[in-house]
PDB file of C-alpha atoms in Angstrom:
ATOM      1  CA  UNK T   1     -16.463 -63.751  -0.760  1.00 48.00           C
ATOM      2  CA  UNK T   2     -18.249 -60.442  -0.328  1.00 45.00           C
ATOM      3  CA  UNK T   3     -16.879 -60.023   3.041  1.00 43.00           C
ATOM      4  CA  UNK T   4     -13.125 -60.489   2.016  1.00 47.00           C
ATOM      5  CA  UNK T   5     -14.474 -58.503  -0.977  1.00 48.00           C
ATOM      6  CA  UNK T   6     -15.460 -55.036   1.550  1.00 53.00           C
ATOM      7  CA  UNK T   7     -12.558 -55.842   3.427  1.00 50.00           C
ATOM      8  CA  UNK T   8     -10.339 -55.359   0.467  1.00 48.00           C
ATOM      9  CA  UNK T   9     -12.131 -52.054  -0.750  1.00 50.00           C
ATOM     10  CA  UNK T  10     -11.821 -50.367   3.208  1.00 52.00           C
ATOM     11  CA  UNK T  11      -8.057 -51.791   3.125  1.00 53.00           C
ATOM     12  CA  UNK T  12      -7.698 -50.314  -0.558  1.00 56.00           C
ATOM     13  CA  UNK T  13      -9.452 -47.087   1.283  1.00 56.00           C
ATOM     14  CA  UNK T  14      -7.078 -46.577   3.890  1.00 50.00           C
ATOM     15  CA  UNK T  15      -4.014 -47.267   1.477  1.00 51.00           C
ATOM     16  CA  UNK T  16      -4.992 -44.014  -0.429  1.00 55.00           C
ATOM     17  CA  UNK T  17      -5.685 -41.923   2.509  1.00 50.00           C
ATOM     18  CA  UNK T  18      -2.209 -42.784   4.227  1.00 51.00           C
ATOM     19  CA  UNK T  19      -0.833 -42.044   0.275  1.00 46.00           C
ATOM     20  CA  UNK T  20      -2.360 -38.602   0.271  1.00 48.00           C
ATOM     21  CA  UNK T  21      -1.425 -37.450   3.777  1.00 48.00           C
ATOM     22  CA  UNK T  22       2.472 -38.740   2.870  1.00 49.00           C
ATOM     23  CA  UNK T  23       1.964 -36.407   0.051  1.00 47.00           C
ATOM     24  CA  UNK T  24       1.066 -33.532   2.016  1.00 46.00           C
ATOM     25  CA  UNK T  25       3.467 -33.829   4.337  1.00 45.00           C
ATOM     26  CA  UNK T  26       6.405 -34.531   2.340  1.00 46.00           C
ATOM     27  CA  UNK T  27       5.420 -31.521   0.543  1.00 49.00           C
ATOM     28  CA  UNK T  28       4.296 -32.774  -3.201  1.00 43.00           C
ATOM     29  CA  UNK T  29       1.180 -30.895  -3.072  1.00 44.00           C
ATOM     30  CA  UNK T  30       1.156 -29.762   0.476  1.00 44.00           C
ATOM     31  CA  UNK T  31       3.826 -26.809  -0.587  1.00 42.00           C
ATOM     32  CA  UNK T  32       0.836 -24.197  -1.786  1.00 46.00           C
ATOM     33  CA  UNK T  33      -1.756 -25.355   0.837  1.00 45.00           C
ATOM     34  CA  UNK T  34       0.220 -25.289   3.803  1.00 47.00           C
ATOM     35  CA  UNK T  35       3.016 -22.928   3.428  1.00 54.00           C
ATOM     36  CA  UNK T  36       2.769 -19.104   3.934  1.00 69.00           C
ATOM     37  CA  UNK T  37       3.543 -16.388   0.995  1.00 79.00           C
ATOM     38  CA  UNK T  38       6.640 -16.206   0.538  1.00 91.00           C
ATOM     39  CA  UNK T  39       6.386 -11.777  -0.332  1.00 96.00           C
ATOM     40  CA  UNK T  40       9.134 -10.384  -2.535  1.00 97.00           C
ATOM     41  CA  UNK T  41       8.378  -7.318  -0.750  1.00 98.00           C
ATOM     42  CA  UNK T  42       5.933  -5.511   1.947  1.00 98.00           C
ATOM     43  CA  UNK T  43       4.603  -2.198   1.351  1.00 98.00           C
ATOM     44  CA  UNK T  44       2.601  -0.384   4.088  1.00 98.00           C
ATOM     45  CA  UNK T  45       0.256   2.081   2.609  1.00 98.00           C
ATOM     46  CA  UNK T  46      -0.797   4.693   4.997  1.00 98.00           C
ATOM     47  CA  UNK T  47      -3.789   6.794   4.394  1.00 98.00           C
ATOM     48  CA  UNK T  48      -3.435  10.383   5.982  1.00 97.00           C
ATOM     49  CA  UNK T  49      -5.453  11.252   8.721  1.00 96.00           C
ATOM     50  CA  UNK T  50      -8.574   9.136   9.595  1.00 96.00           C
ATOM     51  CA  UNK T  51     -10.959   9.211  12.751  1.00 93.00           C
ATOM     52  CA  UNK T  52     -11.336  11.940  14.655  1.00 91.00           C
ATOM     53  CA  UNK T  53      -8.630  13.823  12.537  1.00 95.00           C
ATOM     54  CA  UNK T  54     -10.392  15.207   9.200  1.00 96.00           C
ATOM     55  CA  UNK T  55      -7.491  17.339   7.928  1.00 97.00           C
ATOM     56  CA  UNK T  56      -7.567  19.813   5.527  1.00 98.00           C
ATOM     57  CA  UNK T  57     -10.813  20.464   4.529  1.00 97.00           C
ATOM     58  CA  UNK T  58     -11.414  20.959   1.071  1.00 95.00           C
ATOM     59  CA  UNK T  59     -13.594  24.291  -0.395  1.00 85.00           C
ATOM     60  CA  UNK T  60     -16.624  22.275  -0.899  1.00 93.00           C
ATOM     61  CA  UNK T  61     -15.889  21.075   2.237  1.00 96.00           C
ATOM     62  CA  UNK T  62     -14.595  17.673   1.584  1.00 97.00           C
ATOM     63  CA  UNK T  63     -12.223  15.769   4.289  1.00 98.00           C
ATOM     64  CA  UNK T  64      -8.802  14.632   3.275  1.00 98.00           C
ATOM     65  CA  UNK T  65      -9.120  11.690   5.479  1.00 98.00           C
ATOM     66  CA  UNK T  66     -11.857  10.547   2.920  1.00 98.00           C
ATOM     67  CA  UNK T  67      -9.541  11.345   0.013  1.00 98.00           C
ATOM     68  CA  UNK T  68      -6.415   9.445   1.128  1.00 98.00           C
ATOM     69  CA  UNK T  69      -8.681   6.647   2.112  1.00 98.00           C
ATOM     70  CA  UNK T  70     -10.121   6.270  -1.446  1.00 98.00           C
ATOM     71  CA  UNK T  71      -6.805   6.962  -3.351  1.00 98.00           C
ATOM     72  CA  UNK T  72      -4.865   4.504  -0.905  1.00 98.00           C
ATOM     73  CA  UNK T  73      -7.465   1.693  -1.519  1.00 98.00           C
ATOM     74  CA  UNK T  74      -7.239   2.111  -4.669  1.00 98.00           C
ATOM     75  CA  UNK T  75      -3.212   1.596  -4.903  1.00 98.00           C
ATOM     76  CA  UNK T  76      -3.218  -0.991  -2.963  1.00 98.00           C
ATOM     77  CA  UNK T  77      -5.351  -3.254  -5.021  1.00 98.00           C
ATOM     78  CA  UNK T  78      -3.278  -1.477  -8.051  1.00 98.00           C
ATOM     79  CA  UNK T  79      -0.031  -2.612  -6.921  1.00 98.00           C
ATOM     80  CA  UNK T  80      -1.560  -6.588  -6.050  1.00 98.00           C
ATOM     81  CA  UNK T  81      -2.961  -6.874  -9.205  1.00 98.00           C
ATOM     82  CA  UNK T  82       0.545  -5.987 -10.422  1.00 97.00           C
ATOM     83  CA  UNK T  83       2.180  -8.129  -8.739  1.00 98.00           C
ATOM     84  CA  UNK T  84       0.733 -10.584  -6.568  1.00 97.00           C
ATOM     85  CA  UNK T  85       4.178 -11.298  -4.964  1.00 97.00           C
ATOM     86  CA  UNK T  86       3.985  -7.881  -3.004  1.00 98.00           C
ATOM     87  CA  UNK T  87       2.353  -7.323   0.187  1.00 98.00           C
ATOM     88  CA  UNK T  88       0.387  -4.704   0.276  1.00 98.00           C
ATOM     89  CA  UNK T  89      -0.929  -3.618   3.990  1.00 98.00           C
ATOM     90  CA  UNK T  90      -3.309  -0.375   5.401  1.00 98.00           C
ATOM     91  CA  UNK T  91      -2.693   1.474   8.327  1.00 97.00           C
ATOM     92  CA  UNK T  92      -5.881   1.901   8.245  1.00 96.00           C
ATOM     93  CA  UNK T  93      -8.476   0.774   5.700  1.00 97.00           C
ATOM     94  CA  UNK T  94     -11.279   2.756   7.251  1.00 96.00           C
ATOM     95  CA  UNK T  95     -12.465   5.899   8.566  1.00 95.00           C
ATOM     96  CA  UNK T  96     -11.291   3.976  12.273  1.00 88.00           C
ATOM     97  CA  UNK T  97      -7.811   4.531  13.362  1.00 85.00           C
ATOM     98  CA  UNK T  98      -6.174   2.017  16.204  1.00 81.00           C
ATOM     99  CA  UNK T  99      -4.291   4.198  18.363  1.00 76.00           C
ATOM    100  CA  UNK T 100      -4.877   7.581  20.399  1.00 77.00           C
ATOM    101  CA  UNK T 101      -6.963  10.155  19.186  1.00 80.00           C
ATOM    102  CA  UNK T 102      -4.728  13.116  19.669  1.00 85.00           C
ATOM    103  CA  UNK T 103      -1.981  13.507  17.196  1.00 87.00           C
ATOM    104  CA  UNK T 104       1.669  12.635  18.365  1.00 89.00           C
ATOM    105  CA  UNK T 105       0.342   9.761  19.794  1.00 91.00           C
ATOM    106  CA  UNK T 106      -1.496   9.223  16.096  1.00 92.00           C
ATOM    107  CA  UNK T 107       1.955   9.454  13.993  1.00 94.00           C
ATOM    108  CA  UNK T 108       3.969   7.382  16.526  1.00 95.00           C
ATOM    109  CA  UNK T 109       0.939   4.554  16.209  1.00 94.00           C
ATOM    110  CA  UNK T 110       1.930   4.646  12.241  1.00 96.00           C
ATOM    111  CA  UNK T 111       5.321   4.500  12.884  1.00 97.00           C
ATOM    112  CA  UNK T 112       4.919   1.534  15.646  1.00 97.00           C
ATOM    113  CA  UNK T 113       2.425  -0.028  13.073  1.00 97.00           C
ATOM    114  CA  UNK T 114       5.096  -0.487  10.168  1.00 98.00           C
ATOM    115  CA  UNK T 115       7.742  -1.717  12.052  1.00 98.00           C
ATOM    116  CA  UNK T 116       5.498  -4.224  13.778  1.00 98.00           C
ATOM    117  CA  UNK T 117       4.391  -5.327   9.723  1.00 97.00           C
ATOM    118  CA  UNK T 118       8.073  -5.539   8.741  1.00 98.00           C
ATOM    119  CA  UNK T 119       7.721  -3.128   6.384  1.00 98.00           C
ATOM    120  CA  UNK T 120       9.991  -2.731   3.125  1.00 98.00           C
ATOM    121  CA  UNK T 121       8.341   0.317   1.960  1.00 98.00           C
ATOM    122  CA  UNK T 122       6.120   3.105   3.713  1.00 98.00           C
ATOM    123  CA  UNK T 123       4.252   5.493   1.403  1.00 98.00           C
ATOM    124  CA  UNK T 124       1.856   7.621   3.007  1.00 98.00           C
ATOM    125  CA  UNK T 125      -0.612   9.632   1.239  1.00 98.00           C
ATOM    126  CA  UNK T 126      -1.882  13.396   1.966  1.00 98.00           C
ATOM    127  CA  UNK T 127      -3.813  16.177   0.334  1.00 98.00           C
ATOM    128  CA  UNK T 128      -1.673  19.807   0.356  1.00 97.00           C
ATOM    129  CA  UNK T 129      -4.000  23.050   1.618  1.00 97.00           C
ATOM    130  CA  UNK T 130      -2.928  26.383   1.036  1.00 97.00           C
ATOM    131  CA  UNK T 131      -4.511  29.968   1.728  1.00 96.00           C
ATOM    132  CA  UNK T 132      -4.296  30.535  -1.363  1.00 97.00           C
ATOM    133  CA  UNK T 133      -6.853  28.839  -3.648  1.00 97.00           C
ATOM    134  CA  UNK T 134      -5.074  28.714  -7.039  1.00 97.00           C
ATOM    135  CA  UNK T 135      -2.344  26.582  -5.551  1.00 97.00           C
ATOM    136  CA  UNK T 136      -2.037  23.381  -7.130  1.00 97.00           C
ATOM    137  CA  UNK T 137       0.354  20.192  -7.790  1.00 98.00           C
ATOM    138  CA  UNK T 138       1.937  17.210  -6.266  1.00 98.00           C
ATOM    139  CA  UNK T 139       4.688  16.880  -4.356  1.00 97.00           C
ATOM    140  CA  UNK T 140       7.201  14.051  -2.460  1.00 98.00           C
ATOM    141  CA  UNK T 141       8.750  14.625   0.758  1.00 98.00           C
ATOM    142  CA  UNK T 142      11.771  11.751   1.587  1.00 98.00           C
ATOM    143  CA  UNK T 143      14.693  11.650   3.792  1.00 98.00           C
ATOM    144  CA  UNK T 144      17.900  13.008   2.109  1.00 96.00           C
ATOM    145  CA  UNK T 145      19.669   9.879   2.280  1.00 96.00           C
ATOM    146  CA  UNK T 146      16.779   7.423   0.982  1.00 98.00           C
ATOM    147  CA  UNK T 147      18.010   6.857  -2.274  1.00 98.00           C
ATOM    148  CA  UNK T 148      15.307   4.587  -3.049  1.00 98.00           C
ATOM    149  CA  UNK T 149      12.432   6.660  -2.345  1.00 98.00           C
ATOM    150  CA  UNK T 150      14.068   9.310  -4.746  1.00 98.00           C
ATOM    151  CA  UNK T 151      13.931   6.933  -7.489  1.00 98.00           C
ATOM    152  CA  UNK T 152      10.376   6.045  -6.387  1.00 98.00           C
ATOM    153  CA  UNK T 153       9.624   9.447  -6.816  1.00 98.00           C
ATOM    154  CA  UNK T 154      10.677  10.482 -10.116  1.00 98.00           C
ATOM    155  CA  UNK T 155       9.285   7.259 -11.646  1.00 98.00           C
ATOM    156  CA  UNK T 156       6.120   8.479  -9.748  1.00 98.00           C
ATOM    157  CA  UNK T 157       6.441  11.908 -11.874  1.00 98.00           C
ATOM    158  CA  UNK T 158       7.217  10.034 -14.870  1.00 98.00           C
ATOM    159  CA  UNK T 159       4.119   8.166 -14.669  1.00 98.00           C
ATOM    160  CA  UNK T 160       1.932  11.049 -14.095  1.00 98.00           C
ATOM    161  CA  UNK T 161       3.574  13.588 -16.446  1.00 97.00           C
ATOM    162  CA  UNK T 162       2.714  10.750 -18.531  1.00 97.00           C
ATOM    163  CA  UNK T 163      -0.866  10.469 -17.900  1.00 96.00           C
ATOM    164  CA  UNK T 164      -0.758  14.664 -18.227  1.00 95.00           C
ATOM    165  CA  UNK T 165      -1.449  14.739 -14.791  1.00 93.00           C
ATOM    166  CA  UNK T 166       0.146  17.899 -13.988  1.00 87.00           C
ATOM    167  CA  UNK T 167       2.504  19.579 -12.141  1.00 92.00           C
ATOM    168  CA  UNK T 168       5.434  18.419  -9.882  1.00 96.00           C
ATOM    169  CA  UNK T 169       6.234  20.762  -7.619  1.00 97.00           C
ATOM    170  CA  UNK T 170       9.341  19.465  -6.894  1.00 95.00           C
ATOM    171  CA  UNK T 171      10.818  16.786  -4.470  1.00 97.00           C
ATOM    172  CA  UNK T 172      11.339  18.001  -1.571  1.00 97.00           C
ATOM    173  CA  UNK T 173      13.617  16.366   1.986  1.00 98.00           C
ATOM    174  CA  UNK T 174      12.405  16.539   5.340  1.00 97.00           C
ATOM    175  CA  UNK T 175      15.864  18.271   6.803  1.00 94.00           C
ATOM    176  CA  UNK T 176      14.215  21.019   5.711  1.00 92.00           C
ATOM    177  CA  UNK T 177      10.376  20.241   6.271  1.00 93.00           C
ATOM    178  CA  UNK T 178      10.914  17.787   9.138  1.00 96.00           C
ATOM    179  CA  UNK T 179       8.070  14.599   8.870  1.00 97.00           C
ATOM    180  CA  UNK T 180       7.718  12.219  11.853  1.00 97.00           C
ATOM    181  CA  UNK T 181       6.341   9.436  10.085  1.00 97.00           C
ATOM    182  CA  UNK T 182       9.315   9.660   7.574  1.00 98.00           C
ATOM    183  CA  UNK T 183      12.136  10.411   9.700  1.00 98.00           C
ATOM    184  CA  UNK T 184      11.127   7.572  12.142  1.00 98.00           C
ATOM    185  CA  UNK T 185      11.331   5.350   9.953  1.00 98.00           C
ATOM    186  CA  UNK T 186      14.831   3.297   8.334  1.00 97.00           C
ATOM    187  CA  UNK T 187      12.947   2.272   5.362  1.00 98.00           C
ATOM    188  CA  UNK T 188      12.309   3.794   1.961  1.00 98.00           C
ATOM    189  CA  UNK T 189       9.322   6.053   3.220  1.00 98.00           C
ATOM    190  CA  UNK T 190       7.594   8.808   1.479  1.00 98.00           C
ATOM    191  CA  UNK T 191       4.707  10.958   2.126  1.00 98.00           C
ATOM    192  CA  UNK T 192       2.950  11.909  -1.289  1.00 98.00           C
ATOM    193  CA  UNK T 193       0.014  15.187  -1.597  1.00 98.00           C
ATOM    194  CA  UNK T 194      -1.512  14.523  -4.479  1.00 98.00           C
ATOM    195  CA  UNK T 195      -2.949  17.651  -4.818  1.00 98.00           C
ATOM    196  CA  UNK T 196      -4.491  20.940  -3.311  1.00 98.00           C
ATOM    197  CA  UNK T 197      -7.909  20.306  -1.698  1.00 98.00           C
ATOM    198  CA  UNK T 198      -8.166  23.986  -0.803  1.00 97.00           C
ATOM    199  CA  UNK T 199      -8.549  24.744  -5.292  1.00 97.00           C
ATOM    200  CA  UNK T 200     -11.921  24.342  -6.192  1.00 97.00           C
ATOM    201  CA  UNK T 201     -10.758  22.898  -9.481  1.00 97.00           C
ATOM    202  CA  UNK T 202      -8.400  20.153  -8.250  1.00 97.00           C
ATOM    203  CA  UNK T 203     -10.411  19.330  -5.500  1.00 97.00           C
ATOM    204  CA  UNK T 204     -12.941  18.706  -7.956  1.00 97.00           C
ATOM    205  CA  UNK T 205     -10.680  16.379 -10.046  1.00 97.00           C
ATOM    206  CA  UNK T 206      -9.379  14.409  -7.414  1.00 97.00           C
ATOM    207  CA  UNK T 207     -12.989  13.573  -6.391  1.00 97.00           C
ATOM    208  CA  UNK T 208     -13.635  11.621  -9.754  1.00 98.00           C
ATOM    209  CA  UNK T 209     -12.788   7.772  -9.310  1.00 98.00           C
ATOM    210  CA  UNK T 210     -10.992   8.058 -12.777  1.00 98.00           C
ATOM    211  CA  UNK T 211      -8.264  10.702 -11.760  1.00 98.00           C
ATOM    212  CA  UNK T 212      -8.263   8.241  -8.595  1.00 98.00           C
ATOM    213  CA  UNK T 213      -7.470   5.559 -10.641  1.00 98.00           C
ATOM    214  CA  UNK T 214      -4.922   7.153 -12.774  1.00 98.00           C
ATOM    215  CA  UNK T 215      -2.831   8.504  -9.258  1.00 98.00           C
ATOM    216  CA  UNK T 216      -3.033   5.424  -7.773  1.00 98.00           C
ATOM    217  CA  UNK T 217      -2.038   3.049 -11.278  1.00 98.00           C
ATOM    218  CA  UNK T 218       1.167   5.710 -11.330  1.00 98.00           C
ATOM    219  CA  UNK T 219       2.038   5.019  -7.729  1.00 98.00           C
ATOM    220  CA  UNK T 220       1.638   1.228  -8.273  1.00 98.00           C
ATOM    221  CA  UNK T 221       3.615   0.955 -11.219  1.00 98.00           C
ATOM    222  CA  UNK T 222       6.368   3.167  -9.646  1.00 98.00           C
ATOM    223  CA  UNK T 223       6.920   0.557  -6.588  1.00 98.00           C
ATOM    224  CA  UNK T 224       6.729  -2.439  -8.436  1.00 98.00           C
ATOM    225  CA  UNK T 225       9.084  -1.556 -10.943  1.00 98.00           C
ATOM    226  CA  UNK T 226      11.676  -0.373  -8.305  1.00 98.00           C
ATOM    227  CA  UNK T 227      11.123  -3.310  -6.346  1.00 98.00           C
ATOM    228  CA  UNK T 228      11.471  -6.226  -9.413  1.00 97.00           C
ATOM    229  CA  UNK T 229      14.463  -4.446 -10.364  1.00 96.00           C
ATOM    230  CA  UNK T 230      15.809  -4.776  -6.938  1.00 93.00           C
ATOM    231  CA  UNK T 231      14.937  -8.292  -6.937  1.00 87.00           C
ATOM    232  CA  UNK T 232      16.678  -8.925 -10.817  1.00 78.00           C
ATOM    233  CA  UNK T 233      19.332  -6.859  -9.685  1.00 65.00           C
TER     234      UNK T 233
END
Protein backbone atom coordinates (compact mmCIF):
# COMPACT_ATOMS: atom_id res chain seq x y z
CA UNK A 1 0.00 0.00 0.00
CA UNK A 2 2.59 2.69 0.60
CA UNK A 3 4.27 1.93 -2.56
CA UNK A 4 1.08 2.27 -4.81
CA UNK A 5 0.52 5.10 -2.29
CA UNK A 6 4.15 7.22 -3.59
CA UNK A 7 3.40 6.06 -6.86
CA UNK A 8 0.13 7.86 -6.91
CA UNK A 9 1.57 11.18 -5.31
CA UNK A 10 4.77 11.24 -8.20
CA UNK A 11 1.89 10.35 -10.87
CA UNK A 12 -0.39 13.15 -9.19
CA UNK A 13 3.14 15.23 -9.44
CA UNK A 14 3.71 14.94 -12.95
CA UNK A 15 -0.12 15.54 -13.79
CA UNK A 16 0.31 19.16 -12.41
CA UNK A 17 3.56 19.89 -13.97
CA UNK A 18 2.33 18.79 -17.59
CA UNK A 19 -1.03 21.12 -16.42
CA UNK A 20 1.14 24.13 -15.78
CA UNK A 21 3.45 23.94 -18.80
CA UNK A 22 -0.04 23.49 -21.10
CA UNK A 23 -0.87 26.66 -19.40
CA UNK A 24 2.10 28.46 -20.34
CA UNK A 25 2.15 27.54 -23.56
CA UNK A 26 -1.31 27.96 -24.56
CA UNK A 27 -0.88 31.31 -23.20
CA UNK A 28 -3.28 31.48 -19.87
CA UNK A 29 -0.60 32.84 -17.81
CA UNK A 30 2.32 32.52 -20.10
CA UNK A 31 1.00 35.91 -22.04
CA UNK A 32 2.93 38.47 -19.41
CA UNK A 33 5.94 36.14 -18.76
CA UNK A 34 6.84 35.26 -22.09
CA UNK A 35 5.71 37.86 -24.45
CA UNK A 36 7.60 41.15 -25.18
CA UNK A 37 6.04 44.85 -24.47
CA UNK A 38 3.88 45.50 -26.65
CA UNK A 39 5.02 49.88 -26.66
CA UNK A 40 2.29 52.28 -27.72
CA UNK A 41 5.11 54.33 -28.70
CA UNK A 42 9.16 54.72 -28.69
CA UNK A 43 10.75 57.85 -27.83
CA UNK A 44 14.55 58.27 -28.20
CA UNK A 45 15.84 60.86 -25.88
CA UNK A 46 19.10 62.24 -26.91
CA UNK A 47 21.27 64.10 -24.54
CA UNK A 48 23.46 66.83 -26.36
CA UNK A 49 26.94 66.37 -26.56
CA UNK A 50 28.70 63.78 -24.29
CA UNK A 51 32.41 62.40 -24.33
CA UNK A 52 34.96 64.14 -25.62
CA UNK A 53 32.49 66.95 -26.78
CA UNK A 54 31.72 69.32 -23.62
CA UNK A 55 29.82 72.06 -25.48
CA UNK A 56 29.07 75.24 -24.39
CA UNK A 57 30.59 75.90 -21.35
CA UNK A 58 28.70 77.61 -18.89
CA UNK A 59 30.21 81.01 -16.85
CA UNK A 60 30.98 79.05 -13.84
CA UNK A 61 32.31 76.82 -16.10
CA UNK A 62 29.83 74.08 -16.17
CA UNK A 63 29.59 71.53 -19.34
CA UNK A 64 26.38 71.22 -21.23
CA UNK A 65 27.06 67.65 -21.82
CA UNK A 66 26.53 67.30 -17.95
CA UNK A 67 23.35 69.38 -18.16
CA UNK A 68 21.53 67.52 -20.96
CA UNK A 69 22.61 64.35 -19.32
CA UNK A 70 20.85 65.21 -16.00
CA UNK A 71 17.73 66.91 -17.57
CA UNK A 72 17.37 63.92 -20.15
CA UNK A 73 17.52 61.31 -17.29
CA UNK A 74 15.32 62.92 -15.65
CA UNK A 75 12.50 62.94 -18.58
CA UNK A 76 12.94 59.82 -19.31
CA UNK A 77 11.98 58.31 -16.04
CA UNK A 78 9.22 61.31 -16.14
CA UNK A 79 7.62 60.17 -19.18
CA UNK A 80 7.74 56.03 -17.85
CA UNK A 81 6.27 56.83 -14.82
CA UNK A 82 3.59 58.46 -16.98
CA UNK A 83 3.00 56.02 -18.92
CA UNK A 84 4.53 52.79 -18.68
CA UNK A 85 3.29 51.87 -22.23
CA UNK A 86 6.02 54.24 -23.81
CA UNK A 87 9.46 53.36 -24.53
CA UNK A 88 11.67 55.54 -23.47
CA UNK A 89 15.48 54.98 -24.84
CA UNK A 90 19.10 57.18 -24.35
CA UNK A 91 21.45 57.82 -26.89
CA UNK A 92 23.50 57.92 -24.41
CA UNK A 93 22.89 57.60 -20.67
CA UNK A 94 26.41 58.54 -19.73
CA UNK A 95 29.20 60.81 -20.10
CA UNK A 96 30.39 57.74 -22.92
CA UNK A 97 29.23 58.19 -26.40
CA UNK A 98 29.32 54.96 -28.97
CA UNK A 99 30.47 56.32 -32.10
CA UNK A 100 33.48 58.59 -33.41
CA UNK A 101 34.83 61.21 -31.47
CA UNK A 102 34.87 63.97 -33.99
CA UNK A 103 31.58 65.55 -34.73
CA UNK A 104 29.86 64.67 -38.15
CA UNK A 105 30.64 61.35 -37.49
CA UNK A 106 28.97 62.09 -33.75
CA UNK A 107 25.46 63.45 -35.23
CA UNK A 108 25.26 60.78 -37.99
CA UNK A 109 25.88 58.00 -34.96
CA UNK A 110 22.51 59.70 -33.38
CA UNK A 111 20.83 59.67 -36.40
CA UNK A 112 21.95 55.85 -37.25
CA UNK A 113 21.11 55.14 -33.50
CA UNK A 114 17.26 56.10 -33.78
CA UNK A 115 16.53 54.52 -36.78
CA UNK A 116 18.21 51.33 -35.65
CA UNK A 117 15.64 51.76 -32.17
CA UNK A 118 12.62 52.31 -34.43
CA UNK A 119 12.04 55.39 -33.14
CA UNK A 120 8.50 57.23 -33.03
CA UNK A 121 9.79 60.31 -31.54
CA UNK A 122 13.39 61.97 -31.30
CA UNK A 123 13.77 64.86 -28.84
CA UNK A 124 17.13 65.96 -28.27
CA UNK A 125 18.12 68.23 -25.61
CA UNK A 126 20.77 71.29 -25.66
CA UNK A 127 21.81 74.27 -23.63
CA UNK A 128 21.82 77.81 -25.91
CA UNK A 129 25.30 80.07 -25.37
CA UNK A 130 25.43 83.46 -26.41
CA UNK A 131 28.18 86.33 -26.17
CA UNK A 132 26.08 88.06 -24.58
CA UNK A 133 25.43 87.12 -20.93
CA UNK A 134 21.91 88.48 -20.27
CA UNK A 135 20.51 86.22 -22.95
CA UNK A 136 18.06 83.92 -21.72
CA UNK A 137 14.98 81.48 -22.68
CA UNK A 138 14.01 78.32 -24.35
CA UNK A 139 13.55 77.57 -27.60
CA UNK A 140 12.33 74.50 -30.24
CA UNK A 141 13.85 73.95 -33.47
CA UNK A 142 11.55 71.30 -35.87
CA UNK A 143 11.27 70.65 -39.47
CA UNK A 144 8.61 72.87 -41.19
CA UNK A 145 6.52 70.11 -42.17
CA UNK A 146 6.49 68.06 -38.73
CA UNK A 147 3.24 68.91 -37.65
CA UNK A 148 3.54 66.85 -34.69
CA UNK A 149 6.54 68.19 -33.20
CA UNK A 150 4.80 71.71 -33.48
CA UNK A 151 2.10 70.56 -31.34
CA UNK A 152 4.74 68.96 -29.07
CA UNK A 153 6.12 72.18 -28.78
CA UNK A 154 3.53 74.50 -27.79
CA UNK A 155 2.14 71.98 -25.26
CA UNK A 156 5.86 72.06 -24.12
CA UNK A 157 5.40 76.05 -23.65
CA UNK A 158 2.14 75.55 -22.16
CA UNK A 159 3.51 73.45 -19.55
CA UNK A 160 6.29 75.66 -18.65
CA UNK A 161 4.54 79.05 -18.94
CA UNK A 162 2.58 77.16 -16.56
CA UNK A 163 5.12 76.30 -14.08
CA UNK A 164 6.33 80.29 -14.66
CA UNK A 165 9.20 78.97 -16.18
CA UNK A 166 9.93 81.73 -18.43
CA UNK A 167 10.38 82.80 -21.66
CA UNK A 168 9.76 81.17 -25.12
CA UNK A 169 11.71 82.54 -27.49
CA UNK A 170 9.85 81.38 -30.14
CA UNK A 171 9.68 78.14 -32.32
CA UNK A 172 11.84 78.20 -34.66
CA UNK A 173 12.36 75.57 -38.31
CA UNK A 174 15.52 74.32 -39.40
CA UNK A 175 15.06 75.70 -43.27
CA UNK A 176 16.29 78.48 -41.77
CA UNK A 177 18.75 77.16 -38.97
CA UNK A 178 19.56 73.87 -40.71
CA UNK A 179 19.96 70.75 -37.80
CA UNK A 180 21.42 67.39 -38.92
CA UNK A 181 20.02 65.37 -36.33
CA UNK A 182 16.51 66.84 -37.19
CA UNK A 183 16.55 67.00 -40.80
CA UNK A 184 17.86 63.36 -41.01
CA UNK A 185 15.39 62.17 -39.49
CA UNK A 186 11.37 61.26 -40.93
CA UNK A 187 10.07 61.27 -37.50
CA UNK A 188 8.61 63.90 -35.22
CA UNK A 189 12.14 65.19 -34.00
CA UNK A 190 12.97 68.21 -32.05
CA UNK A 191 15.97 69.65 -30.53
CA UNK A 192 14.98 71.65 -27.26
CA UNK A 193 17.75 74.48 -25.31
CA UNK A 194 16.41 74.82 -22.28
CA UNK A 195 18.18 77.68 -21.46
CA UNK A 196 21.37 79.97 -21.69
CA UNK A 197 24.37 78.43 -19.87
CA UNK A 198 26.49 81.44 -20.81
CA UNK A 199 23.84 83.81 -17.94
CA UNK A 200 25.12 83.45 -14.70
CA UNK A 201 21.58 83.50 -13.40
CA UNK A 202 20.01 80.74 -15.54
CA UNK A 203 22.88 78.73 -15.47
CA UNK A 204 22.48 78.84 -11.92
CA UNK A 205 18.78 77.73 -12.06
CA UNK A 206 19.13 75.05 -14.33
CA UNK A 207 21.76 73.52 -11.98
CA UNK A 208 19.09 72.95 -9.14
CA UNK A 209 17.49 69.33 -9.44
CA UNK A 210 14.06 71.10 -8.82
CA UNK A 211 14.05 73.42 -12.00
CA UNK A 212 15.39 69.95 -13.49
CA UNK A 213 12.50 68.34 -12.45
CA UNK A 214 10.01 70.88 -13.43
CA UNK A 215 11.69 70.99 -17.40
CA UNK A 216 11.75 67.57 -17.62
CA UNK A 217 7.82 66.83 -15.92
CA UNK A 218 6.78 69.62 -18.83
CA UNK A 219 8.53 67.69 -21.56
CA UNK A 220 7.03 64.38 -20.30
CA UNK A 221 3.65 65.45 -20.04
CA UNK A 222 3.86 67.16 -23.50
CA UNK A 223 4.73 63.65 -25.34
CA UNK A 224 2.47 61.59 -23.60
CA UNK A 225 -0.42 63.60 -24.08
CA UNK A 226 0.28 63.93 -27.89
CA UNK A 227 0.94 60.43 -28.15
CA UNK A 228 -2.48 58.96 -26.11
CA UNK A 229 -4.35 61.26 -28.18
CA UNK A 230 -2.88 59.78 -31.23
CA UNK A 231 -3.61 56.47 -29.97
CA UNK A 232 -7.63 57.54 -28.91
CA UNK A 233 -7.72 59.28 -32.00
Amino acid sequence: MKYRKNKFYKGKIVLIVLVVVAMIFSGFFGYNLFREHQYIATVVIDPGHGGYDVGSIGYDGSYEKDLTLSIALRTGRKLKELNPDINVIYTRSNDTVDWADNEEDDLIGRVIFANEQNADYFFSIHLNASENTAAYGYNAFIRSNDPASETIANSIDNNLTEENWLYNRGLEYTNSYPLYVVDNLDIPSMLFEVGFITNPQECADLKKVSNQELIAECIANAYNDYIVSTIKG
